[in-house]
mmCIF file of C-alpha atoms in Angstrom:
data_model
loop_
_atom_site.group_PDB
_atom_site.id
_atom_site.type_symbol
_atom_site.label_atom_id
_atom_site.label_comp_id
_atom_site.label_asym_id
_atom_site.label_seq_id
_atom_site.Cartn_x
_atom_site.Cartn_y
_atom_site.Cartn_z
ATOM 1 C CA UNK A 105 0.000 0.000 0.000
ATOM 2 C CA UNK A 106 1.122 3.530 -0.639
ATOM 3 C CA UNK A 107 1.325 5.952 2.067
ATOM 4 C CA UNK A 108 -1.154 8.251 2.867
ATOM 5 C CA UNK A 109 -0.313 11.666 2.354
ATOM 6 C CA UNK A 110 -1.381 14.911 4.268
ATOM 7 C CA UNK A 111 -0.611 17.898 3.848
ATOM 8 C CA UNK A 112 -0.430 20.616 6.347
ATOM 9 C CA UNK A 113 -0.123 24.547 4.950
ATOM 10 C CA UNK A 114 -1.349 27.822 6.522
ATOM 11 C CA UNK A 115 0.769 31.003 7.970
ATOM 12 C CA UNK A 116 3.759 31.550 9.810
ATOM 13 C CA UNK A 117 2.917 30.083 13.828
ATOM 14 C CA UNK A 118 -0.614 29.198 13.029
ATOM 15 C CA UNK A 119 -0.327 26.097 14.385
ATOM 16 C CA UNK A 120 0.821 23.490 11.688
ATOM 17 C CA UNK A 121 3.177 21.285 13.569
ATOM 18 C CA UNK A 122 0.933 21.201 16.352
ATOM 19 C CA UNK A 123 -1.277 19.279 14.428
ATOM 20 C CA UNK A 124 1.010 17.192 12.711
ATOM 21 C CA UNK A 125 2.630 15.901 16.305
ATOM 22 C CA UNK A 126 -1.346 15.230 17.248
ATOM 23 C CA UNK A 127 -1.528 13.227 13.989
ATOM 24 C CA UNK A 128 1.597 11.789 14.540
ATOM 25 C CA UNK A 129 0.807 10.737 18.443
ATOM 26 C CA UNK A 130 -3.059 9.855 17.243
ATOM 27 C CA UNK A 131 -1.691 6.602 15.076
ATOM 28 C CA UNK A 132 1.126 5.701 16.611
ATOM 29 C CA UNK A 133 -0.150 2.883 17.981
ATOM 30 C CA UNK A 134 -1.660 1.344 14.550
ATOM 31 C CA UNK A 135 0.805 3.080 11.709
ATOM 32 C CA UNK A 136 3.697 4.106 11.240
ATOM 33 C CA UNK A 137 4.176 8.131 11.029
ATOM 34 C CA UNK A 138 6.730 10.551 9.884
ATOM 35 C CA UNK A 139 6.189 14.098 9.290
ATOM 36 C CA UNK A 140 8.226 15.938 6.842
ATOM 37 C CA UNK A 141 8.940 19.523 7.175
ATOM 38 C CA UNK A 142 9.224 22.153 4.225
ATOM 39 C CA UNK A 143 11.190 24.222 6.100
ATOM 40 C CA UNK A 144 13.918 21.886 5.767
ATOM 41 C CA UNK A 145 14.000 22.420 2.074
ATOM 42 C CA UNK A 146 15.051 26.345 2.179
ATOM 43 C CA UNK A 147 17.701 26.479 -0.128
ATOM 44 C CA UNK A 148 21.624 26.114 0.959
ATOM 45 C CA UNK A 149 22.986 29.659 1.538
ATOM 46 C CA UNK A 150 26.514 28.393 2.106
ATOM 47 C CA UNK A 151 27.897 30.798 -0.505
ATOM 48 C CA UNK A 152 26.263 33.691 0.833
ATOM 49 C CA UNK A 153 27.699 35.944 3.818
ATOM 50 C CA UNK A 154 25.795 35.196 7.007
ATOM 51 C CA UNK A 155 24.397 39.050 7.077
ATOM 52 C CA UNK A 156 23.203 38.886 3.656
ATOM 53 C CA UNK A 157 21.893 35.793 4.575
ATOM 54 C CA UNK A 158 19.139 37.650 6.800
ATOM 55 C CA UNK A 159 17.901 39.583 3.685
ATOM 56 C CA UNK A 160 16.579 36.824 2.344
ATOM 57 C CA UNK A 161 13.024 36.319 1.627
ATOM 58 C CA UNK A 162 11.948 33.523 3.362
ATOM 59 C CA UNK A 163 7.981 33.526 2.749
ATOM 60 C CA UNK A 164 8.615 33.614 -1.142
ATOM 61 C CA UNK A 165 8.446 30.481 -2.965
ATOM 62 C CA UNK A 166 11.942 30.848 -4.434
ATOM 63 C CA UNK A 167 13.201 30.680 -0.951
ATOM 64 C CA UNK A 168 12.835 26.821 -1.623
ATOM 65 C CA UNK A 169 14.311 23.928 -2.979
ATOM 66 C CA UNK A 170 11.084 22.858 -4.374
ATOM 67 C CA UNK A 171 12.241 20.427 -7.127
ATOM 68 C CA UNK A 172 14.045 18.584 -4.551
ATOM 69 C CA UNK A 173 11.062 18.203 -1.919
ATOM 70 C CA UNK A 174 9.052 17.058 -5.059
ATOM 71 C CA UNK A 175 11.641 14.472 -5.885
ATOM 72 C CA UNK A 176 11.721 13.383 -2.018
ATOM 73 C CA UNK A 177 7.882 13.269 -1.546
ATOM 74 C CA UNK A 178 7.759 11.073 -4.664
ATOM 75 C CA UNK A 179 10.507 8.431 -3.583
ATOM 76 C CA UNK A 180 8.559 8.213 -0.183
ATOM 77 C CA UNK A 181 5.454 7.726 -2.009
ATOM 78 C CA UNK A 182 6.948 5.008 -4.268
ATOM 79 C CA UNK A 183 8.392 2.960 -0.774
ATOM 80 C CA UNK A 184 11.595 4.456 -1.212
ATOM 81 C CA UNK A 185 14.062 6.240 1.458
ATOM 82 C CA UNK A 186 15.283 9.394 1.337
ATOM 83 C CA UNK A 187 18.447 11.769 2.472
ATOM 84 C CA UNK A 188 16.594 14.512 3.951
ATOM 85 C CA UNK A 189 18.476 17.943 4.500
ATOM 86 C CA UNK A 190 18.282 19.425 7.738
ATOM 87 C CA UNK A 191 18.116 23.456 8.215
ATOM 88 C CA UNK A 192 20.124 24.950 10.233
ATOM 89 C CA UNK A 193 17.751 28.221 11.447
ATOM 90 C CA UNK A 194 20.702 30.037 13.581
ATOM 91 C CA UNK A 195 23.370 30.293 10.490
ATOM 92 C CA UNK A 196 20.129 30.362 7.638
ATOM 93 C CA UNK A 197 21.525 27.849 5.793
ATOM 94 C CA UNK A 198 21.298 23.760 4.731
ATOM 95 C CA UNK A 199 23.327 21.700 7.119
ATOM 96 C CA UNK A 200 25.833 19.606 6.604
ATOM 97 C CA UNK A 201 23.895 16.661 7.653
ATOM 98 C CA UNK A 202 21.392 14.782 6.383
ATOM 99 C CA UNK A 203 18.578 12.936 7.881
ATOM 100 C CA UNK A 204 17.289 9.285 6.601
ATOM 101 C CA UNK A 205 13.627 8.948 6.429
ATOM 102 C CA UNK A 206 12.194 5.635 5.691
ATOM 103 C CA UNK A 207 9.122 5.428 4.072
ATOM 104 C CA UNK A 208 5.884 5.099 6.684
ATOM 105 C CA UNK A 209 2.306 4.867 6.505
ATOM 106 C CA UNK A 210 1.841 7.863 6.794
ATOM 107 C CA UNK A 211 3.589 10.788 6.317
ATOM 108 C CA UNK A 212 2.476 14.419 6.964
ATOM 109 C CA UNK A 213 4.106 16.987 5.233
ATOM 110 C CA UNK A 214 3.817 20.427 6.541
ATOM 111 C CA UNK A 215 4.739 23.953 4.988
ATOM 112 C CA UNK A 216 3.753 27.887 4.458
ATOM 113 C CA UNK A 217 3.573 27.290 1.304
ATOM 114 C CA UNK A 218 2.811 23.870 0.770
ATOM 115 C CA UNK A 219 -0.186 24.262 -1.445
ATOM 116 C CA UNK A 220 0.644 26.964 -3.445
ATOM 117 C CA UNK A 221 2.592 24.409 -5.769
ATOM 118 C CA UNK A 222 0.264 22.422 -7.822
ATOM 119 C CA UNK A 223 2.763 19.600 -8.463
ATOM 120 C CA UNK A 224 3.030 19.653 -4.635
ATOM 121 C CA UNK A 225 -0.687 19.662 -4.181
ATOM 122 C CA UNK A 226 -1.398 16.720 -7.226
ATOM 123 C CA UNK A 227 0.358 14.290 -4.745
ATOM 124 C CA UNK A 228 -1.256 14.614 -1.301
ATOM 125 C CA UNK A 229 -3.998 12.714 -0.493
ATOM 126 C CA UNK A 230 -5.545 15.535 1.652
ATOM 127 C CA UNK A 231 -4.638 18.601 1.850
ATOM 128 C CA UNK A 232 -5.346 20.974 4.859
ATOM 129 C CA UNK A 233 -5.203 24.742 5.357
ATOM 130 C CA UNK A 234 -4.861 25.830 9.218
ATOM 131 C CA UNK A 235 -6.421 29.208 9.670
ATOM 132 C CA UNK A 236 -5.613 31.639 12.811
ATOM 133 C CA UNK A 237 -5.611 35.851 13.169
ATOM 134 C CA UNK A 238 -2.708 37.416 12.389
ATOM 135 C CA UNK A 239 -2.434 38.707 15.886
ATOM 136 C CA UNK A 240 -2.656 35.599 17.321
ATOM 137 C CA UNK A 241 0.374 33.899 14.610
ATOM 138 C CA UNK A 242 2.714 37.045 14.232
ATOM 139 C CA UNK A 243 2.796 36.410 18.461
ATOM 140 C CA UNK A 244 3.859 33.268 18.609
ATOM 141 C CA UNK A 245 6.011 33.526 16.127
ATOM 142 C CA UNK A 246 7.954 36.492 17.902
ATOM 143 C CA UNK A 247 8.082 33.982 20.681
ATOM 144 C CA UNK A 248 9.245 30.881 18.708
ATOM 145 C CA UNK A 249 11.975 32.998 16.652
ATOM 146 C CA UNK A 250 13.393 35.281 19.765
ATOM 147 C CA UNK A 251 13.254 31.754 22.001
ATOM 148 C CA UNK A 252 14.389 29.144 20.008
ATOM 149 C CA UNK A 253 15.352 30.458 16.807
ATOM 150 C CA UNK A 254 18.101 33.111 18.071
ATOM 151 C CA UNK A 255 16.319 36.086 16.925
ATOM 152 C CA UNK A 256 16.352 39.748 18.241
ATOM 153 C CA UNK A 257 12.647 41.082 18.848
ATOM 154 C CA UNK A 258 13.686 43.947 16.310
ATOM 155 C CA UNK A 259 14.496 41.596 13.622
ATOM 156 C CA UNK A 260 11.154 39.604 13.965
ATOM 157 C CA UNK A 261 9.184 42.806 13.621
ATOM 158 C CA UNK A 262 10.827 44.196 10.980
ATOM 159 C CA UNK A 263 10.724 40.893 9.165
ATOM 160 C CA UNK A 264 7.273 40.659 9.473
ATOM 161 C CA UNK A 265 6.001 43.979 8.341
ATOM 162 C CA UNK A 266 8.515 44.105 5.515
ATOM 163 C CA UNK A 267 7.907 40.540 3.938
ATOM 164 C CA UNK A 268 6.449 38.152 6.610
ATOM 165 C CA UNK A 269 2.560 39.616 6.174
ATOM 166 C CA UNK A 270 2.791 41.075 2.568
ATOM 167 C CA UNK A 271 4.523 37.480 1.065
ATOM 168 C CA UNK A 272 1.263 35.298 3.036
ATOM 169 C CA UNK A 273 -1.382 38.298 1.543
ATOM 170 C CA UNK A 274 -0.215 37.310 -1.630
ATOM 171 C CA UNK A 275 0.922 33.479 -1.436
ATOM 172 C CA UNK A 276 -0.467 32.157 1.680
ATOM 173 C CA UNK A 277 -3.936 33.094 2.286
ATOM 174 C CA UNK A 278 -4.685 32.368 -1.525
ATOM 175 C CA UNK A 279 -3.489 28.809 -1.226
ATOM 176 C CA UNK A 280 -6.244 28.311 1.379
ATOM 177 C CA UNK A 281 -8.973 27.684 -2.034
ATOM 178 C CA UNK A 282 -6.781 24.459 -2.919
ATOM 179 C CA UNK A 283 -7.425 23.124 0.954
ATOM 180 C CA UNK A 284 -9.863 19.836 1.075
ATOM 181 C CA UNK A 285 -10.096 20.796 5.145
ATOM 182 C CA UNK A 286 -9.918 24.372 6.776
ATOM 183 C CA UNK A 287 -9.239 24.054 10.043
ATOM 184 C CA UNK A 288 -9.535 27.534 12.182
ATOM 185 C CA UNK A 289 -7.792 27.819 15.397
ATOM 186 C CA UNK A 290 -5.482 25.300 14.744
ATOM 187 C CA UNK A 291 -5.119 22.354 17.256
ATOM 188 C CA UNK A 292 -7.593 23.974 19.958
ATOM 189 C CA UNK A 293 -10.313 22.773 16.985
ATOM 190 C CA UNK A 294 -10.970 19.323 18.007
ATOM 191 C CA UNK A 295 -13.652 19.002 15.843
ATOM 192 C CA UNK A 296 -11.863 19.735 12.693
ATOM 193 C CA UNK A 297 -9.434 17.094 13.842
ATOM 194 C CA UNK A 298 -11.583 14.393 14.824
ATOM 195 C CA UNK A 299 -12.536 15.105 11.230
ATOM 196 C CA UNK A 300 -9.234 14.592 9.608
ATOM 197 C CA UNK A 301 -8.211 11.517 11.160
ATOM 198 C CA UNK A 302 -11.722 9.703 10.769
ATOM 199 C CA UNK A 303 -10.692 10.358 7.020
ATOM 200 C CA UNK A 304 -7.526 9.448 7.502
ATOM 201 C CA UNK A 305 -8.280 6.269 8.902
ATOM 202 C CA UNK A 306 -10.678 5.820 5.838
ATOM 203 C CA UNK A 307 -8.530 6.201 3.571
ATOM 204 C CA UNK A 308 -6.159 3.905 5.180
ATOM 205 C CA UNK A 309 -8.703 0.845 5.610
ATOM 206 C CA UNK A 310 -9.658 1.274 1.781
ATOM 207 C CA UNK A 311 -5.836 0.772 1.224
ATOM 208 C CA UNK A 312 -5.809 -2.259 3.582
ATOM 209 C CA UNK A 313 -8.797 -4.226 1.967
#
């Protein structure tokens, strides 16, 4: 059987890998589960200068290294393994490591942008937008980034009123039409995701039979 793939788009910090790990932890007793981050597919900046490296635009789709995600998502979905790269968010650039994924039942793939692609889109099985105020997401993510990402409060501001908001006005939010589930409010929407996973388990008995 070929795994079942979900994908998991919507705005910077409105809650995507929160629902992925609930996913993840909801089948992990009956399938196998991997989820696969986009952000580890922002292209190598090796060459570039680690201060032009913070000029980068990293809400565009060029930002990317979308051929190569394609390429990945298809081995997976073909029972192959892959050599996944691993960002390094500190120095804004690839690592030097990669990461072996084996293929699972399941794999949930979640990005900003992950359904703005239509060759993306053509190979998930569902494909889910998570909605939240942009209050509510540019918050967290001035937490997240200052916290755990190494990021000056300044920076995080200016990032997001310079290309953070304008790049998910014009890439984001649209991507939302190409969504088979909206979810709003993220993982505090347990109805939404008692939703998803009674499909996903659907979808996974018609593969078993």
């Amino acid at each position: 059987m070929e795994p079942v793939l979900i994908g998991i788009a919507g705005g910077s910090a409105s809650g995507k890998s929160s629902i992925a790990r609930i996913l993840k932890e909801h089948y992990k007793e009956t399938q196998s589960v991997y989820i696969l981050k986009m952000d580890d597919y922002y292209k190598d900046q090796s060459n570039i200068p680690l201060e032009e490296r913070y000029d980068t635009n990293y809400d565009h789709p060029f930002a990317f290294d979308t051929d190569l995600l394609l390429s990945d998502i298809q081995q997976l979905k073909n029972g192959k393994s892959i050599q996944k790269p691993v960002y390094d968010f500190i120095n804004h650039t690839r690592s030097t490591y990669t990461e072996t994924v084996e293929c699972s039942d399941v794999i949930v793939i979640e990005g900003l942008l992950l359904l703005e692609d239509e060759r993306v889109r053509d190979l998930l099985d569902i494909r889910v937008f998570v909605d939240a105020p942009a209050d509510v997401r540019f918050i967290r993510r001035l937490i997240r980034d200052v916290k755990k990402r190494g990021r000056s409060m300044d920076h995080v501001i200016e990032q997001y009123l310079t290309t953070v908001r304008i790049m998910h006005d014009q890439f984001i939010e649209p991507s939302k039409r190409y969504a088979d589930i909206i979810i709003p409010e993220g993982a505090h929407n347990k109805v939404a995701i008692d939703l998803l996973t009674t499909k996903i388990g659907s979808i996974i008995s018609r593969g078993n039979n």
